[in-house]
Amino acid sequence: MNELKDRVAVITGAASGIGYAMAERFAAEGMKLAIADIHQPSLDEAAAKLRASGATVLAERVDVADAAAVEAFADRVFAEYGTVHVLCNNAGVAIQQLPVWDHPLENWRWIMGINLWGVIHGIRSFVPRMLASGAEGHVVNTASMAGLITGSMGDSPYGVTKHAVVALSESLYRDLKTSGAAVGASVLCPGWTGTGIIANSDRDAPHPSGAAGSVADLPGVPDVYAPSYVAGQVFDAIRDDRFYILATQDDFLGWMKMRHDRIEDGRNPAVPRRRP
């Protein structure tokens, strides 16, 4: 997509972090915004700031784990704007670290409902209408570098959802290309990024762990990228029709290559050390 001015961007999980940074970046290009988040006060604040900068903003509280809620959001967006050109299925949560066998079923259902089903619901509610319009468009699904490496200890539900989003996005890309659609697709795999995902997730988690702060506050995490950097990578990928958006540190790229090498060589996975 070469021309984004006056086009419409939909972003879930847009009240903070990468989602809000994408909204800012798209607004700077003159795009109209439809933003969604589950936390109403944060959503209201984000919408107010974006409008103050001159952006046209439709904002709605949406639980992306609820298919009917996402469908209703799509109804409202298409009723107000008539079309959608960029869809960012970005809403996501993290979870307390436990061995895979100790995570309660509620943990699995909660994180899969948001991180995986939220993306599925976004695709099902928006993409058919985007295709029907015949207009040029692009879909960005937010995964993580956790979806491309061997999972670290304790965050297995998160890693499972992010691997699934990568696979889902690859399937979406294939289906769009083989059908000759004017809509492209990308998968966003950020590394360490300065967001509030830890505290925000813990607020609504079925089993809160008392976590606070952001990724930048975790011990042993160097070189944390700003959400605006990741948003810039997303913008460039949409313009260039680039599928893999690896907005990440070199360490993650090395771990990704090591995983692929071990698979190719038939070796067992490397077991990462727990963060200090």
PDB file of C-alpha atoms in Angstrom:
ATOM      1  CA  MET A   1       0.000   0.000   0.000  1.00  0.00           C
ATOM      2  CA  ASN A   2       1.539   3.272  -1.105  1.00  0.00           C
ATOM      3  CA  GLU A   3      -1.191   5.733  -0.195  1.00  0.00           C
ATOM      4  CA  LEU A   4      -2.546   5.752   3.368  1.00  0.00           C
ATOM      5  CA  LYS A   5      -3.882   9.291   3.777  1.00  0.00           C
ATOM      6  CA  ASP A   6      -7.656   9.340   4.421  1.00  0.00           C
ATOM      7  CA  ARG A   7      -7.761   5.549   4.598  1.00  0.00           C
ATOM      8  CA  VAL A   8      -9.155   3.640   7.591  1.00  0.00           C
ATOM      9  CA  ALA A   9      -7.119   1.690  10.147  1.00  0.00           C
ATOM     10  CA  VAL A  10      -8.635  -0.626  12.775  1.00  0.00           C
ATOM     11  CA  ILE A  11      -6.488  -1.445  15.804  1.00  0.00           C
ATOM     12  CA  THR A  12      -7.379  -3.665  18.761  1.00  0.00           C
ATOM     13  CA  GLY A  13      -5.510  -3.376  22.033  1.00  0.00           C
ATOM     14  CA  ALA A  14      -5.026   0.261  21.060  1.00  0.00           C
ATOM     15  CA  ALA A  15      -5.224   1.983  24.449  1.00  0.00           C
ATOM     16  CA  SER A  16      -1.539   1.517  25.258  1.00  0.00           C
ATOM     17  CA  GLY A  17       1.784   0.078  24.169  1.00  0.00           C
ATOM     18  CA  ILE A  18       2.297  -1.021  20.579  1.00  0.00           C
ATOM     19  CA  GLY A  19      -1.380  -0.616  19.721  1.00  0.00           C
ATOM     20  CA  TYR A  20      -1.445   3.025  20.758  1.00  0.00           C
ATOM     21  CA  ALA A  21       1.874   3.671  19.001  1.00  0.00           C
ATOM     22  CA  MET A  22       0.449   2.223  15.784  1.00  0.00           C
ATOM     23  CA  ALA A  23      -2.605   4.470  16.139  1.00  0.00           C
ATOM     24  CA  GLU A  24      -0.333   7.501  16.546  1.00  0.00           C
ATOM     25  CA  ARG A  25       1.753   6.500  13.518  1.00  0.00           C
ATOM     26  CA  PHE A  26      -1.268   5.935  11.303  1.00  0.00           C
ATOM     27  CA  ALA A  27      -2.860   9.195  12.472  1.00  0.00           C
ATOM     28  CA  ALA A  28       0.335  11.045  11.551  1.00  0.00           C
ATOM     29  CA  GLU A  29      -0.175   9.750   8.002  1.00  0.00           C
ATOM     30  CA  GLY A  30      -3.683  11.192   7.919  1.00  0.00           C
ATOM     31  CA  MET A  31      -5.522   7.891   8.392  1.00  0.00           C
ATOM     32  CA  LYS A  32      -8.904   7.623  10.095  1.00  0.00           C
ATOM     33  CA  LEU A  33      -8.858   5.381  13.141  1.00  0.00           C
ATOM     34  CA  ALA A  34     -11.138   2.794  14.705  1.00  0.00           C
ATOM     35  CA  ILE A  35      -9.595   1.728  17.989  1.00  0.00           C
ATOM     36  CA  ALA A  36     -10.692  -0.894  20.496  1.00  0.00           C
ATOM     37  CA  ASP A  37      -9.582  -1.999  23.929  1.00  0.00           C
ATOM     38  CA  ILE A  38     -11.165  -3.774  26.877  1.00  0.00           C
ATOM     39  CA  HIS A  39     -10.110  -1.177  29.491  1.00  0.00           C
ATOM     40  CA  GLN A  40     -12.550   1.712  29.108  1.00  0.00           C
ATOM     41  CA  PRO A  41     -10.660   4.444  31.044  1.00  0.00           C
ATOM     42  CA  SER A  42      -7.452   3.808  29.094  1.00  0.00           C
ATOM     43  CA  LEU A  43      -9.387   3.692  25.826  1.00  0.00           C
ATOM     44  CA  ASP A  44     -11.088   6.999  26.581  1.00  0.00           C
ATOM     45  CA  GLU A  45      -7.749   8.610  27.399  1.00  0.00           C
ATOM     46  CA  ALA A  46      -6.126   7.258  24.230  1.00  0.00           C
ATOM     47  CA  ALA A  47      -8.992   8.457  22.051  1.00  0.00           C
ATOM     48  CA  ALA A  48      -8.877  11.920  23.613  1.00  0.00           C
ATOM     49  CA  LYS A  49      -5.141  12.259  22.983  1.00  0.00           C
ATOM     50  CA  LEU A  50      -5.469  11.106  19.386  1.00  0.00           C
ATOM     51  CA  ARG A  51      -8.364  13.490  18.724  1.00  0.00           C
ATOM     52  CA  ALA A  52      -6.383  16.336  20.289  1.00  0.00           C
ATOM     53  CA  SER A  53      -3.685  15.681  17.708  1.00  0.00           C
ATOM     54  CA  GLY A  54      -6.257  16.130  14.943  1.00  0.00           C
ATOM     55  CA  ALA A  55      -7.107  12.482  14.248  1.00  0.00           C
ATOM     56  CA  THR A  56     -10.573  11.198  13.360  1.00  0.00           C
ATOM     57  CA  VAL A  57     -11.232   8.457  15.901  1.00  0.00           C
ATOM     58  CA  LEU A  58     -13.965   5.913  16.505  1.00  0.00           C
ATOM     59  CA  ALA A  59     -13.368   4.209  19.859  1.00  0.00           C
ATOM     60  CA  GLU A  60     -15.234   1.249  21.310  1.00  0.00           C
ATOM     61  CA  ARG A  61     -14.721  -1.052  24.269  1.00  0.00           C
ATOM     62  CA  VAL A  62     -14.375  -4.564  22.848  1.00  0.00           C
ATOM     63  CA  ASP A  63     -13.525  -7.919  24.390  1.00  0.00           C
ATOM     64  CA  VAL A  64     -11.794  -9.566  21.430  1.00  0.00           C
ATOM     65  CA  ALA A  65     -12.370 -12.999  22.989  1.00  0.00           C
ATOM     66  CA  ASP A  66     -16.096 -12.474  22.340  1.00  0.00           C
ATOM     67  CA  ALA A  67     -16.922 -13.176  18.682  1.00  0.00           C
ATOM     68  CA  ALA A  68     -20.205 -11.283  18.853  1.00  0.00           C
ATOM     69  CA  ALA A  69     -18.491  -8.214  20.308  1.00  0.00           C
ATOM     70  CA  VAL A  70     -15.905  -8.162  17.508  1.00  0.00           C
ATOM     71  CA  GLU A  71     -18.650  -8.608  14.900  1.00  0.00           C
ATOM     72  CA  ALA A  72     -20.594  -5.707  16.416  1.00  0.00           C
ATOM     73  CA  PHE A  73     -17.441  -3.574  16.346  1.00  0.00           C
ATOM     74  CA  ALA A  74     -16.970  -4.397  12.658  1.00  0.00           C
ATOM     75  CA  ASP A  75     -20.606  -3.471  12.004  1.00  0.00           C
ATOM     76  CA  ARG A  76     -20.093  -0.072  13.603  1.00  0.00           C
ATOM     77  CA  VAL A  77     -16.794   0.601  11.816  1.00  0.00           C
ATOM     78  CA  PHE A  78     -18.203  -0.204   8.385  1.00  0.00           C
ATOM     79  CA  ALA A  79     -21.400   1.742   9.142  1.00  0.00           C
ATOM     80  CA  GLU A  80     -19.424   4.860  10.067  1.00  0.00           C
ATOM     81  CA  TYR A  81     -16.485   4.676   7.656  1.00  0.00           C
ATOM     82  CA  GLY A  82     -17.845   2.494   4.880  1.00  0.00           C
ATOM     83  CA  THR A  83     -14.608   0.550   4.501  1.00  0.00           C
ATOM     84  CA  VAL A  84     -11.417  -0.642   6.209  1.00  0.00           C
ATOM     85  CA  HIS A  85      -7.959  -0.627   4.638  1.00  0.00           C
ATOM     86  CA  VAL A  86      -5.667  -1.673   7.493  1.00  0.00           C
ATOM     87  CA  LEU A  87      -6.607  -4.174  10.211  1.00  0.00           C
ATOM     88  CA  CYS A  88      -4.266  -4.654  13.168  1.00  0.00           C
ATOM     89  CA  ASN A  89      -5.281  -7.600  15.357  1.00  0.00           C
ATOM     90  CA  ASN A  90      -3.047  -6.471  18.172  1.00  0.00           C
ATOM     91  CA  ALA A  91      -4.805  -7.113  21.512  1.00  0.00           C
ATOM     92  CA  GLY A  92      -2.792  -9.448  23.702  1.00  0.00           C
ATOM     93  CA  VAL A  93      -2.000 -10.420  27.275  1.00  0.00           C
ATOM     94  CA  ALA A  94       0.769 -12.185  29.156  1.00  0.00           C
ATOM     95  CA  ILE A  95       0.402 -14.441  32.164  1.00  0.00           C
ATOM     96  CA  GLN A  96       2.136 -15.482  35.371  1.00  0.00           C
ATOM     97  CA  GLN A  97       5.054 -17.867  34.961  1.00  0.00           C
ATOM     98  CA  LEU A  98       4.390 -21.458  36.027  1.00  0.00           C
ATOM     99  CA  PRO A  99       5.430 -24.915  34.787  1.00  0.00           C
ATOM    100  CA  VAL A 100       3.164 -25.977  31.943  1.00  0.00           C
ATOM    101  CA  TRP A 101       1.395 -28.597  34.083  1.00  0.00           C
ATOM    102  CA  ASP A 102       0.580 -26.104  36.859  1.00  0.00           C
ATOM    103  CA  HIS A 103      -1.341 -23.546  34.793  1.00  0.00           C
ATOM    104  CA  PRO A 104      -5.051 -23.763  35.684  1.00  0.00           C
ATOM    105  CA  LEU A 105      -7.475 -24.262  32.838  1.00  0.00           C
ATOM    106  CA  GLU A 106      -8.731 -20.721  33.431  1.00  0.00           C
ATOM    107  CA  ASN A 107      -5.277 -19.413  32.484  1.00  0.00           C
ATOM    108  CA  TRP A 108      -5.289 -21.340  29.225  1.00  0.00           C
ATOM    109  CA  ARG A 109      -8.815 -20.306  28.301  1.00  0.00           C
ATOM    110  CA  TRP A 110      -8.217 -16.656  29.148  1.00  0.00           C
ATOM    111  CA  ILE A 111      -4.973 -16.152  27.251  1.00  0.00           C
ATOM    112  CA  MET A 112      -6.035 -18.228  24.242  1.00  0.00           C
ATOM    113  CA  GLY A 113      -9.319 -16.349  24.086  1.00  0.00           C
ATOM    114  CA  ILE A 114      -7.513 -13.025  23.719  1.00  0.00           C
ATOM    115  CA  ASN A 115      -4.201 -13.806  22.022  1.00  0.00           C
ATOM    116  CA  LEU A 116      -5.429 -16.414  19.530  1.00  0.00           C
ATOM    117  CA  TRP A 117      -9.220 -16.274  19.287  1.00  0.00           C
ATOM    118  CA  GLY A 118      -9.055 -12.482  19.271  1.00  0.00           C
ATOM    119  CA  VAL A 119      -7.035 -12.646  16.059  1.00  0.00           C
ATOM    120  CA  ILE A 120      -9.340 -15.291  14.580  1.00  0.00           C
ATOM    121  CA  HIS A 121     -12.394 -13.185  15.393  1.00  0.00           C
ATOM    122  CA  GLY A 122     -10.784 -10.106  13.840  1.00  0.00           C
ATOM    123  CA  ILE A 123     -10.011 -11.965  10.632  1.00  0.00           C
ATOM    124  CA  ARG A 124     -13.489 -13.475  10.382  1.00  0.00           C
ATOM    125  CA  SER A 125     -15.334 -10.209  11.074  1.00  0.00           C
ATOM    126  CA  PHE A 126     -13.249  -7.803   8.985  1.00  0.00           C
ATOM    127  CA  VAL A 127     -11.400  -9.604   6.191  1.00  0.00           C
ATOM    128  CA  PRO A 128     -14.439 -10.820   4.189  1.00  0.00           C
ATOM    129  CA  ARG A 129     -15.758  -7.251   4.082  1.00  0.00           C
ATOM    130  CA  MET A 130     -12.337  -5.890   3.145  1.00  0.00           C
ATOM    131  CA  LEU A 131     -12.153  -8.394   0.291  1.00  0.00           C
ATOM    132  CA  ALA A 132     -15.680  -7.619  -0.852  1.00  0.00           C
ATOM    133  CA  SER A 133     -14.797  -3.950  -1.259  1.00  0.00           C
ATOM    134  CA  GLY A 134     -12.102  -4.806  -3.783  1.00  0.00           C
ATOM    135  CA  ALA A 135      -9.906  -2.075  -2.307  1.00  0.00           C
ATOM    136  CA  GLU A 136      -6.242  -2.399  -1.493  1.00  0.00           C
ATOM    137  CA  GLY A 137      -5.706  -3.369   2.147  1.00  0.00           C
ATOM    138  CA  HIS A 138      -3.461  -5.041   4.677  1.00  0.00           C
ATOM    139  CA  VAL A 139      -3.833  -7.170   7.823  1.00  0.00           C
ATOM    140  CA  VAL A 140      -1.253  -7.163  10.611  1.00  0.00           C
ATOM    141  CA  ASN A 141      -1.511  -9.832  13.313  1.00  0.00           C
ATOM    142  CA  THR A 142       0.563  -9.285  16.436  1.00  0.00           C
ATOM    143  CA  ALA A 143       2.460 -12.373  17.542  1.00  0.00           C
ATOM    144  CA  SER A 144       5.843 -12.182  19.284  1.00  0.00           C
ATOM    145  CA  MET A 145       9.373 -13.479  18.966  1.00  0.00           C
ATOM    146  CA  ALA A 146       8.039 -15.996  21.497  1.00  0.00           C
ATOM    147  CA  GLY A 147       6.231 -17.449  18.482  1.00  0.00           C
ATOM    148  CA  LEU A 148       9.493 -18.118  16.641  1.00  0.00           C
ATOM    149  CA  ILE A 149      11.777 -19.481  19.356  1.00  0.00           C
ATOM    150  CA  THR A 150      11.754 -22.352  21.819  1.00  0.00           C
ATOM    151  CA  GLY A 151       9.621 -21.170  24.733  1.00  0.00           C
ATOM    152  CA  SER A 152      11.216 -19.822  27.885  1.00  0.00           C
ATOM    153  CA  MET A 153      10.412 -21.452  31.191  1.00  0.00           C
ATOM    154  CA  GLY A 154       7.017 -20.811  32.722  1.00  0.00           C
ATOM    155  CA  ASP A 155       5.203 -18.841  30.030  1.00  0.00           C
ATOM    156  CA  SER A 156       3.966 -21.796  27.981  1.00  0.00           C
ATOM    157  CA  PRO A 157       0.379 -20.504  27.407  1.00  0.00           C
ATOM    158  CA  TYR A 158       1.768 -17.253  25.994  1.00  0.00           C
ATOM    159  CA  GLY A 159       4.231 -19.065  23.732  1.00  0.00           C
ATOM    160  CA  VAL A 160       1.546 -21.458  22.515  1.00  0.00           C
ATOM    161  CA  THR A 161      -0.708 -18.580  21.461  1.00  0.00           C
ATOM    162  CA  LYS A 162       2.087 -16.713  19.719  1.00  0.00           C
ATOM    163  CA  HIS A 163       3.265 -19.765  17.762  1.00  0.00           C
ATOM    164  CA  ALA A 164      -0.370 -20.242  16.745  1.00  0.00           C
ATOM    165  CA  VAL A 165      -0.701 -16.626  15.581  1.00  0.00           C
ATOM    166  CA  VAL A 166       2.396 -17.014  13.404  1.00  0.00           C
ATOM    167  CA  ALA A 167       0.934 -20.161  11.804  1.00  0.00           C
ATOM    168  CA  LEU A 168      -2.475 -18.518  11.403  1.00  0.00           C
ATOM    169  CA  SER A 169      -0.907 -15.475   9.758  1.00  0.00           C
ATOM    170  CA  GLU A 170       1.122 -17.610   7.361  1.00  0.00           C
ATOM    171  CA  SER A 171      -2.087 -19.387   6.353  1.00  0.00           C
ATOM    172  CA  LEU A 172      -3.850 -16.061   5.889  1.00  0.00           C
ATOM    173  CA  TYR A 173      -0.987 -14.792   3.723  1.00  0.00           C
ATOM    174  CA  ARG A 174      -1.102 -17.928   1.568  1.00  0.00           C
ATOM    175  CA  ASP A 175      -4.867 -17.770   1.115  1.00  0.00           C
ATOM    176  CA  LEU A 176      -4.825 -14.088   0.200  1.00  0.00           C
ATOM    177  CA  LYS A 177      -1.996 -14.522  -2.311  1.00  0.00           C
ATOM    178  CA  THR A 178      -3.414 -17.622  -3.976  1.00  0.00           C
ATOM    179  CA  SER A 179      -6.815 -15.960  -4.343  1.00  0.00           C
ATOM    180  CA  GLY A 180      -5.286 -12.898  -5.987  1.00  0.00           C
ATOM    181  CA  ALA A 181      -6.691 -10.590  -3.308  1.00  0.00           C
ATOM    182  CA  ALA A 182      -5.758  -6.934  -3.120  1.00  0.00           C
ATOM    183  CA  VAL A 183      -5.309  -7.402   0.642  1.00  0.00           C
ATOM    184  CA  GLY A 184      -1.893  -8.318   2.041  1.00  0.00           C
ATOM    185  CA  ALA A 185      -0.875  -9.722   5.417  1.00  0.00           C
ATOM    186  CA  SER A 186       1.948  -9.471   7.912  1.00  0.00           C
ATOM    187  CA  VAL A 187       2.813 -10.998  11.252  1.00  0.00           C
ATOM    188  CA  LEU A 188       4.404  -8.736  13.853  1.00  0.00           C
ATOM    189  CA  CYS A 189       6.974 -10.425  16.101  1.00  0.00           C
ATOM    190  CA  PRO A 190       8.350  -7.870  18.565  1.00  0.00           C
ATOM    191  CA  GLY A 191      11.178  -8.601  20.953  1.00  0.00           C
ATOM    192  CA  TRP A 192      11.612  -6.736  24.224  1.00  0.00           C
ATOM    193  CA  THR A 193       9.400  -3.647  23.958  1.00  0.00           C
ATOM    194  CA  GLY A 194       8.612  -1.054  26.609  1.00  0.00           C
ATOM    195  CA  THR A 195       4.905  -1.735  27.085  1.00  0.00           C
ATOM    196  CA  GLY A 196       2.627  -2.224  30.079  1.00  0.00           C
ATOM    197  CA  ILE A 197       1.586  -5.727  29.042  1.00  0.00           C
ATOM    198  CA  ILE A 198       2.656  -7.275  32.349  1.00  0.00           C
ATOM    199  CA  ALA A 199       0.748  -4.926  34.644  1.00  0.00           C
ATOM    200  CA  ASN A 200      -2.207  -4.580  32.262  1.00  0.00           C
ATOM    201  CA  SER A 201      -2.534  -8.343  31.886  1.00  0.00           C
ATOM    202  CA  ASP A 202      -2.252  -8.986  35.598  1.00  0.00           C
ATOM    203  CA  ARG A 203      -5.083  -6.542  36.221  1.00  0.00           C
ATOM    204  CA  ASP A 204      -7.564  -8.781  34.398  1.00  0.00           C
ATOM    205  CA  ALA A 205      -5.957 -12.212  34.748  1.00  0.00           C
ATOM    206  CA  PRO A 206      -7.989 -15.038  36.319  1.00  0.00           C
ATOM    207  CA  HIS A 207      -5.099 -15.658  38.736  1.00  0.00           C
ATOM    208  CA  PRO A 208      -3.322 -12.327  39.313  1.00  0.00           C
ATOM    209  CA  SER A 209       0.298 -12.622  40.393  1.00  0.00           C
ATOM    210  CA  GLY A 210       0.734  -9.108  41.770  1.00  0.00           C
ATOM    211  CA  ALA A 211       3.034  -8.111  38.901  1.00  0.00           C
ATOM    212  CA  ALA A 212       3.597  -4.440  38.269  1.00  0.00           C
ATOM    213  CA  GLY A 213       5.435  -2.210  35.856  1.00  0.00           C
ATOM    214  CA  SER A 214       6.462  -2.971  32.308  1.00  0.00           C
ATOM    215  CA  VAL A 215       8.791  -5.200  30.325  1.00  0.00           C
ATOM    216  CA  ALA A 216      11.486  -2.602  30.834  1.00  0.00           C
ATOM    217  CA  ASP A 217      11.356  -3.287  34.583  1.00  0.00           C
ATOM    218  CA  LEU A 218      12.178  -6.987  34.264  1.00  0.00           C
ATOM    219  CA  PRO A 219      15.639  -7.983  35.513  1.00  0.00           C
ATOM    220  CA  GLY A 220      18.137  -9.012  32.862  1.00  0.00           C
ATOM    221  CA  VAL A 221      16.285  -7.357  29.975  1.00  0.00           C
ATOM    222  CA  PRO A 222      18.609  -5.061  27.986  1.00  0.00           C
ATOM    223  CA  ASP A 223      17.970  -2.824  24.995  1.00  0.00           C
ATOM    224  CA  VAL A 224      14.205  -2.427  25.274  1.00  0.00           C
ATOM    225  CA  TYR A 225      12.635  -0.866  22.178  1.00  0.00           C
ATOM    226  CA  ALA A 226      10.096   1.923  22.334  1.00  0.00           C
ATOM    227  CA  PRO A 227       6.605   1.067  21.029  1.00  0.00           C
ATOM    228  CA  SER A 228       7.028   3.874  18.487  1.00  0.00           C
ATOM    229  CA  TYR A 229       9.969   1.986  16.959  1.00  0.00           C
ATOM    230  CA  VAL A 230       7.831  -1.133  16.536  1.00  0.00           C
ATOM    231  CA  ALA A 231       4.987   0.948  15.070  1.00  0.00           C
ATOM    232  CA  GLY A 232       7.406   2.381  12.536  1.00  0.00           C
ATOM    233  CA  GLN A 233       8.417  -1.123  11.509  1.00  0.00           C
ATOM    234  CA  VAL A 234       4.748  -2.020  11.052  1.00  0.00           C
ATOM    235  CA  PHE A 235       4.151   1.046   8.907  1.00  0.00           C
ATOM    236  CA  ASP A 236       7.145   0.244   6.681  1.00  0.00           C
ATOM    237  CA  ALA A 237       6.029  -3.395   6.315  1.00  0.00           C
ATOM    238  CA  ILE A 238       2.563  -2.340   5.170  1.00  0.00           C
ATOM    239  CA  ARG A 239       4.075   0.011   2.592  1.00  0.00           C
ATOM    240  CA  ASP A 240       6.524  -2.675   1.391  1.00  0.00           C
ATOM    241  CA  ASP A 241       4.090  -5.646   1.569  1.00  0.00           C
ATOM    242  CA  ARG A 242       6.565  -7.404   3.883  1.00  0.00           C
ATOM    243  CA  PHE A 243       5.196 -10.403   5.787  1.00  0.00           C
ATOM    244  CA  TYR A 244       7.609 -11.025   8.679  1.00  0.00           C
ATOM    245  CA  ILE A 245       8.024  -7.947  10.884  1.00  0.00           C
ATOM    246  CA  LEU A 246      10.877  -8.884  13.211  1.00  0.00           C
ATOM    247  CA  ALA A 247      11.109  -5.768  15.353  1.00  0.00           C
ATOM    248  CA  THR A 248      13.544  -7.384  17.724  1.00  0.00           C
ATOM    249  CA  GLN A 249      16.952  -7.549  19.303  1.00  0.00           C
ATOM    250  CA  ASP A 250      19.825  -9.610  17.884  1.00  0.00           C
ATOM    251  CA  ASP A 251      19.628 -12.141  20.728  1.00  0.00           C
ATOM    252  CA  PHE A 252      16.151 -13.196  19.656  1.00  0.00           C
ATOM    253  CA  LEU A 253      17.267 -13.564  16.052  1.00  0.00           C
ATOM    254  CA  GLY A 254      20.084 -15.815  17.228  1.00  0.00           C
ATOM    255  CA  TRP A 255      17.696 -17.957  19.301  1.00  0.00           C
ATOM    256  CA  MET A 256      15.343 -18.203  16.323  1.00  0.00           C
ATOM    257  CA  LYS A 257      18.152 -19.414  14.082  1.00  0.00           C
ATOM    258  CA  MET A 258      19.304 -21.888  16.737  1.00  0.00           C
ATOM    259  CA  ARG A 259      15.797 -23.356  16.940  1.00  0.00           C
ATOM    260  CA  HIS A 260      15.584 -23.767  13.175  1.00  0.00           C
ATOM    261  CA  ASP A 261      19.078 -25.294  13.005  1.00  0.00           C
ATOM    262  CA  ARG A 262      18.226 -27.816  15.710  1.00  0.00           C
ATOM    263  CA  ILE A 263      15.023 -28.806  13.949  1.00  0.00           C
ATOM    264  CA  GLU A 264      16.881 -29.248  10.663  1.00  0.00           C
ATOM    265  CA  ASP A 265      19.633 -31.264  12.358  1.00  0.00           C
ATOM    266  CA  GLY A 266      17.185 -33.417  14.333  1.00  0.00           C
ATOM    267  CA  ARG A 267      18.568 -32.230  17.660  1.00  0.00           C
ATOM    268  CA  ASN A 268      16.588 -31.675  20.835  1.00  0.00           C
ATOM    269  CA  PRO A 269      15.482 -28.126  21.722  1.00  0.00           C
ATOM    270  CA  ALA A 270      17.896 -25.927  23.597  1.00  0.00           C
ATOM    271  CA  VAL A 271      16.561 -25.297  27.094  1.00  0.00           C
ATOM    272  CA  PRO A 272      16.826 -21.601  28.018  1.00  0.00           C
ATOM    273  CA  ARG A 273      17.758 -20.547  31.497  1.00  0.00           C
ATOM    274  CA  ARG A 274      15.117 -18.912  33.650  1.00  0.00           C
ATOM    275  CA  ARG A 275      15.514 -15.141  33.837  1.00  0.00           C
ATOM    276  CA  PRO A 276      17.204 -14.058  37.088  1.00  0.00           C
TER     277      PRO A 276
END
